[in-house]
Every structure is written in C-alpha cells, then in structure tokens.
Coordinates of C-alpha atoms in Angstrom, one line a residue:
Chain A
X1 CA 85.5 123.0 81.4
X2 CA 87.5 123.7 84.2
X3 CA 90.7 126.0 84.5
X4 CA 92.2 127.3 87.7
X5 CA 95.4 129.0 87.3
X6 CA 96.9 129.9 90.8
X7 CA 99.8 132.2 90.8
X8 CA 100.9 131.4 94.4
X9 CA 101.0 127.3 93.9
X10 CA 102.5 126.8 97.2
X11 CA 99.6 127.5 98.6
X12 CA 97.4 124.6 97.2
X13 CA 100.9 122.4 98.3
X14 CA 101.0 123.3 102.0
X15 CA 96.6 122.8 101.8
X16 CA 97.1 119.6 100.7
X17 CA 100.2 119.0 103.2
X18 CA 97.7 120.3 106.2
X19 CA 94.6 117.8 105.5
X20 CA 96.2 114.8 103.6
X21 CA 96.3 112.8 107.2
X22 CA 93.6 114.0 108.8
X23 CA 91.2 112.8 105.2
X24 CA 92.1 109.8 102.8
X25 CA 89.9 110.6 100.1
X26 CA 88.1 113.7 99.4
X27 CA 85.1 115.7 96.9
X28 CA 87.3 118.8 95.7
X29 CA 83.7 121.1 95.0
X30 CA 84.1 124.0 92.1
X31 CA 81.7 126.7 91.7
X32 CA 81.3 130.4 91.2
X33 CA 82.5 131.0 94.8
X34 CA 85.5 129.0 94.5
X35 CA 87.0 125.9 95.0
X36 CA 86.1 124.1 98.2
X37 CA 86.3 120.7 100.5
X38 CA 84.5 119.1 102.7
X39 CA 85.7 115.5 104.1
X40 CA 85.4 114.3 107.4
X41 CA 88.2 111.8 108.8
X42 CA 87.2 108.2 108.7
X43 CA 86.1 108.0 112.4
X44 CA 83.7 110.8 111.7
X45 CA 84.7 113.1 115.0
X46 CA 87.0 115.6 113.0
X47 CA 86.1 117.5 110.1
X48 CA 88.0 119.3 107.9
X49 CA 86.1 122.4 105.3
X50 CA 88.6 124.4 102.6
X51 CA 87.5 127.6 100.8
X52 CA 90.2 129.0 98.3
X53 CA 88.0 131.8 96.5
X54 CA 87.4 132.4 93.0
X55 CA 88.8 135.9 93.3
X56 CA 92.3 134.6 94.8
X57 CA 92.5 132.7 91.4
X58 CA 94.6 134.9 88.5
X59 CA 92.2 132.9 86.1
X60 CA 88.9 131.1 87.2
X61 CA 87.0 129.3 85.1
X62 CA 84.4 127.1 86.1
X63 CA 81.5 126.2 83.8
X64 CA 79.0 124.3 85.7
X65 CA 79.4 123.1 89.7
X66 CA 81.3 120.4 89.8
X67 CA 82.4 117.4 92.2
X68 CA 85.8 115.6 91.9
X69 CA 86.8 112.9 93.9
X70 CA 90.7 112.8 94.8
X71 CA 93.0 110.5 96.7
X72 CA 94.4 113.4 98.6
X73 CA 97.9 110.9 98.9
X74 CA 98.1 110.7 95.7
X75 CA 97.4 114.8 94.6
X76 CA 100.1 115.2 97.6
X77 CA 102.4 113.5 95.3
X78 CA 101.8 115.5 92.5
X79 CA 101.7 118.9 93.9
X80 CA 104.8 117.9 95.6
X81 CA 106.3 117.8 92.2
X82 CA 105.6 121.3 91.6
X83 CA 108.4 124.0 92.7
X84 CA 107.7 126.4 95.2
X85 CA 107.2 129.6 93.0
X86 CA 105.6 127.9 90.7
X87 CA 102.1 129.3 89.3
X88 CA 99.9 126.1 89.6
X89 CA 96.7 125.9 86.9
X90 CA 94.4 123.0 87.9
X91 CA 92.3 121.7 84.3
X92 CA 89.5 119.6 84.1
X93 CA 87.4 118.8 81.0
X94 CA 83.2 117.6 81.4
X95 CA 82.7 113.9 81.9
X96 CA 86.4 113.2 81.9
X97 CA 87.4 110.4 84.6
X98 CA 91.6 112.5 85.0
X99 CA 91.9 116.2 86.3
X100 CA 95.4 117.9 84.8
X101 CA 98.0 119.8 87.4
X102 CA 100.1 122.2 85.2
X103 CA 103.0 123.4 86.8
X104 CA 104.8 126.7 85.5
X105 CA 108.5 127.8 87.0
X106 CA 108.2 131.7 87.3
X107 CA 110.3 132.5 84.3
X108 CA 108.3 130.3 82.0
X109 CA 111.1 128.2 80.9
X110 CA 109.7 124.6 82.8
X111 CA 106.6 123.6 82.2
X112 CA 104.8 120.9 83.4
X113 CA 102.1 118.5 83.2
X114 CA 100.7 115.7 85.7
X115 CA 97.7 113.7 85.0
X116 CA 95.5 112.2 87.6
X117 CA 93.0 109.7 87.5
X118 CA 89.6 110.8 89.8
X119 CA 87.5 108.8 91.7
X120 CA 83.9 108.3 92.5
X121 CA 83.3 109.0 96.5
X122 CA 80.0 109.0 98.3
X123 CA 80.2 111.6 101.0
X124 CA 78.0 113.3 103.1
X125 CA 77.9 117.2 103.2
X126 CA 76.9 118.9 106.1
X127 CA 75.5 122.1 106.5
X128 CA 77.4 124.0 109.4
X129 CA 75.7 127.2 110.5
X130 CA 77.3 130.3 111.6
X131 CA 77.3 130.1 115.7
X132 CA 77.4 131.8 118.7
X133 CA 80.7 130.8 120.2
X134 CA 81.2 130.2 124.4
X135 CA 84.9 132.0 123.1
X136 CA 87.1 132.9 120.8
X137 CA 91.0 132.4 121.1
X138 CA 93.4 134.1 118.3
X139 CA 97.2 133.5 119.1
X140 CA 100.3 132.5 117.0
X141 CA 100.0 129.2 115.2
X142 CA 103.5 128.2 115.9
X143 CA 102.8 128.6 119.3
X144 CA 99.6 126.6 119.0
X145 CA 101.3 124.4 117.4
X146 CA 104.3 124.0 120.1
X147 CA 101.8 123.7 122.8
X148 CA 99.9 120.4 121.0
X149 CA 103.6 119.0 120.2
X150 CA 104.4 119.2 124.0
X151 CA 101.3 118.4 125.8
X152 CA 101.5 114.9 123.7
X153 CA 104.9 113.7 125.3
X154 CA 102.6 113.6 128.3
X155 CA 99.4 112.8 127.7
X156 CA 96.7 111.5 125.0
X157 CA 94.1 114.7 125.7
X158 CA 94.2 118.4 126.3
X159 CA 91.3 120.5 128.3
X160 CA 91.3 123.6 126.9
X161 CA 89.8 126.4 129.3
X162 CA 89.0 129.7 129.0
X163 CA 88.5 132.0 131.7
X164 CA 89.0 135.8 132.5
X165 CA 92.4 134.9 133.6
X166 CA 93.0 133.5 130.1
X167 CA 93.4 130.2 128.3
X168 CA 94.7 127.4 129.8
X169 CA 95.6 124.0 128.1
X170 CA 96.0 121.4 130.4
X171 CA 96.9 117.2 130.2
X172 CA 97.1 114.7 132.4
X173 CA 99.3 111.3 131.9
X174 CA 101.2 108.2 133.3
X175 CA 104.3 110.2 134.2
X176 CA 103.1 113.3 135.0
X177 CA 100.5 116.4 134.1
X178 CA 101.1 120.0 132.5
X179 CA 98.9 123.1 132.3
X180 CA 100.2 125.3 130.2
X181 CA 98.2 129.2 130.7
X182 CA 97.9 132.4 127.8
X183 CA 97.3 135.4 129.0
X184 CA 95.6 138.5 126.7
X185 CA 98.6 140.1 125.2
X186 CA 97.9 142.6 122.9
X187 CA 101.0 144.5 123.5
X188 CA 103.4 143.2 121.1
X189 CA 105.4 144.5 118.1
X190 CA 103.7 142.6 115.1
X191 CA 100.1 141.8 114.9
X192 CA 101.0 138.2 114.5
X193 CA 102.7 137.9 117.7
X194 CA 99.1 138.7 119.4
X195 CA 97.3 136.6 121.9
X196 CA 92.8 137.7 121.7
X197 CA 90.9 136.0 124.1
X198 CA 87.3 137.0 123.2
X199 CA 85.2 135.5 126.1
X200 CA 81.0 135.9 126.6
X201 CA 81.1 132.8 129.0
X202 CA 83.9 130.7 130.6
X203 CA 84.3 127.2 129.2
X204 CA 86.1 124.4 129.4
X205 CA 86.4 121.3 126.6
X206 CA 88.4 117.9 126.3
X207 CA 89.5 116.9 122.7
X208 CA 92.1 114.2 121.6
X209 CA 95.1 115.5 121.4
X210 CA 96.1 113.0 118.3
X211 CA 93.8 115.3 115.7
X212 CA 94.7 118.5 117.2
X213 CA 98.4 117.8 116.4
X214 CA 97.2 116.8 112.5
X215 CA 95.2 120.0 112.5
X216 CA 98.6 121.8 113.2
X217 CA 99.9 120.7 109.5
X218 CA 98.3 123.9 108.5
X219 CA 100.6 126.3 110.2
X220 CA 102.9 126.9 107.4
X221 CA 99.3 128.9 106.2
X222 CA 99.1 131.3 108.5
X223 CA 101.2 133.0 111.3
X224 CA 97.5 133.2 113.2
X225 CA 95.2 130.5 114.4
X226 CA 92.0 131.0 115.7
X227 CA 90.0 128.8 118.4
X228 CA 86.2 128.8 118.7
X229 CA 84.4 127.0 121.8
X230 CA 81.2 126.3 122.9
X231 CA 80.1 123.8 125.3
X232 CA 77.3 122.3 122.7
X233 CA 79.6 122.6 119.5
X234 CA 82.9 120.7 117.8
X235 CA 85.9 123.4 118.5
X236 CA 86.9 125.3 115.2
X237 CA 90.2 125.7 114.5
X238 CA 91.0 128.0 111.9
X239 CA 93.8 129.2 109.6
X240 CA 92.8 132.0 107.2
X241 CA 94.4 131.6 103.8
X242 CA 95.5 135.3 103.0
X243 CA 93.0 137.2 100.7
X244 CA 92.0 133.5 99.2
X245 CA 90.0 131.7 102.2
X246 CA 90.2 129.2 105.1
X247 CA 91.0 125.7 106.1
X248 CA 88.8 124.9 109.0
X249 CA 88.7 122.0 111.0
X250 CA 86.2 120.6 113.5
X251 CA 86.7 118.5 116.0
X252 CA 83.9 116.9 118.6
X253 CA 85.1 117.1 122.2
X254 CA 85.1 114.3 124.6
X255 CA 81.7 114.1 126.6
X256 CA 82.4 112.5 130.4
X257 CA 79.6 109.2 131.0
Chain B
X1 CA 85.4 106.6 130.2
X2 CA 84.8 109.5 127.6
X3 CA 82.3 109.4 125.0
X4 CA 83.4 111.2 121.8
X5 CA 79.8 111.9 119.0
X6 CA 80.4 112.4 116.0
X7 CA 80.6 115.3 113.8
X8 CA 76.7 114.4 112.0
X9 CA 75.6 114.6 115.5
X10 CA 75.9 118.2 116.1
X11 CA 75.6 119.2 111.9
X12 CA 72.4 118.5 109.6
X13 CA 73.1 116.7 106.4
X14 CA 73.1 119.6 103.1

C-alpha cells in the first residue's frame, strides 16, 4: 500500500516537466526516505537523480520499498491535468500493474482521479558517492538558463571555466564565438540574486550544450542553481526542491582524443 | 574529435 498526498502538487508537475526529455521511461523508487528517481537518458552520458522526501509529504505512506516503472510522457500528461493549487495524492496498491493520481482543487469541491497503467523497466542503478569537487558555482537559474539559451544560437558546446577571476562559459561556432564571464557577486539585495564561486583548483570542462539546455527545464524549481566540477567527474547541476529535495543531473564532459 | 564516456564509466553499479 502506497499513499502520497502532496499538498504543493505543482511541484511533482514542474519535476516531471524538467526530466520528461532528458528520460523516456523511468523506475519511480518509494521508501522510508522518500520518493526517488534515477534514469539515465538513452545515450547513457546524462543522468538525471530526484529526491522529494518523505517529510515534504502531508501524508506518507509507504509499506514496503517499492519500484514503479513509468512512461514519464505519459505521467506528464496526467499531472498536466492537475490544477496548479491542487494537493496531488499519488496511490498505489501491492502487486497492482496501474498507480492512481488524485487530484484535489484547494476548496475540495473537484476531485479527481487518473489511472495509469505501469511498466516493467530494467535499469541500472548506480551508486554516486559524495565528492570532492575542482569548484562549486551557485548563481540564479534563470540566468543559467539564459546563458545555455544563448550560447546555442552559436554553437553545439560550452567550456565552462572557473578561475579566480570567475566563471566563464565560452562556445565556439560557424558564425562566430562567445565567452560569456561571472564574477563573485555577493552584494545584492536578495539571496537569490547571488553569484558563489567556491574554487580549491581552477578547471575547465566541455559538455554538449544540447543536455544542458534540457537540464534548464528545471528552473521553474528553484530561483538557484548550483554547478559542481571536477576534472575526473560528470558536472552536477543542481536545483534544490525547497524543504522536499533535489533534482540533480549529471552530465559526462567531452574528453579531447 | 571529442570523446564523450558514459555516465557507468565514472559511477559503480548499486
């Protein structure tokens, strides 16, 4: 027996509006911690882990661990059935083959149900230790976001390099190049405006710039993003899911021959 | 040419 009532549904909307893209098909994992994903995309360089936490549930129950392959395309179209206020309570019953979506307006007076059929998926799950990173970049998602969109009209990759002068993304294509360069800047009105470059050594990394526009689906989750780098390591990108979790993807970089 | 591994290269299976 599973039941998951989330008050804030929109939440579990925009998750499955940030990964559907990136992942076709999925194992949604329940537990005592929470409810969790790992998937990698179907050429295997990007990865994509959720965490929405038991605690950020109004109601958590969860029996026995549990694995339940989804279509993510096809929970996108449910969920996008659900109104934005409205409190989203995921059911599930042992051994059955369909998981229930049950969508409440806030004042109780719509109530809905949406049945969908699960699926049997082999995946792999990996374990990924906590690391060391090269450094650590926290700045506005929306900017992040802005920078990906832009650097793409000119070219197919982005070096991302951080220094002591800052962070600099930089592409290269047929009509052109652009470097675009963050500075440290603390000094702003709203802790969300904030650009942290943590740095213990400079580095510099090459990633497609194709899955780093997917990953910034997620920016309707959090006004932050955070970037971890190191030279032997897939870059993180993270959006924290207020007082519920994270979505965090992984990407391998590009290795020159 | 760029060589891109993939993500079960760097992370150990569970």
């Amino acid at each position: 027996m599973l039941e998951l009532r989330l008050v804030q549904g929109s939440l579990l909307k925009k998750v499955l509006e940030a990964i559907k893209d990136l992942v076709t098909d999925a194992n949604f994992d329940c537990s005592a911690t929470g409810f969790s994903l790992q998937a990698m995309d179907s050429s295997h360089v990007a990865l994509v882990a959720l965490l929405l936490r038991s605690e950020g549930f109004e109601h958590y129950r969860c029996d026995r661990n549990i694995s339940m392959g989804m279509n993510l395309n096809n929970m996108s179209k449910m969920l996008k059935c659900a109104g934005n206020d409205d409190i989203i309570t995921i059911k599930g019953d042992d051994g059955s083959d369909t998981i229930t979506f049950m969508f409440e307006s806030p004042t109780q007076d719509k109530i809905a149900d949406f049945e969908m059929k699960l699926m049997d998926i082999d995946s792999e799950h990996l374990g990924i230790p906590e690391a060391e990173y090269h450094a650590i970049v926290r700045m506005p998602s929306a900017e992040f976001s802005r920078i990906c969109k832009d650097l793409s009209s000119i070219g197919d990759t982005v070096v991302i390099s951080v220094t002591k002068e800052g962070v600099k993304f930089s592409t290269r294509g047929d009509i052109g190049a652009a470097n675009i360069v963050l500075r440290q800047n603390t000094t702003v009105d709203k802790p969300e405006e904030a650009t942290i470059i943590e740095m213990n050594e400079p580095v510099s990394l090459t990633f497609a710039l194709r899955y780093m526009n997917s990953f910034t689906k997620a920016t309707p989750l959090s006004s932050m993003v955070t970037i971890s780098l190191s030279s032997e390591l897939p870059v993180v990108v993270e959006y924290k899911i207020a007082e519920m979790g994270y979505v965090r993807f992984y990407l391998a970089p590009k290795i020159e021959e | 040419p760029c060589l891109q591994r993939k993500i079960s290269d760097y992370f150990e299976g569970d």
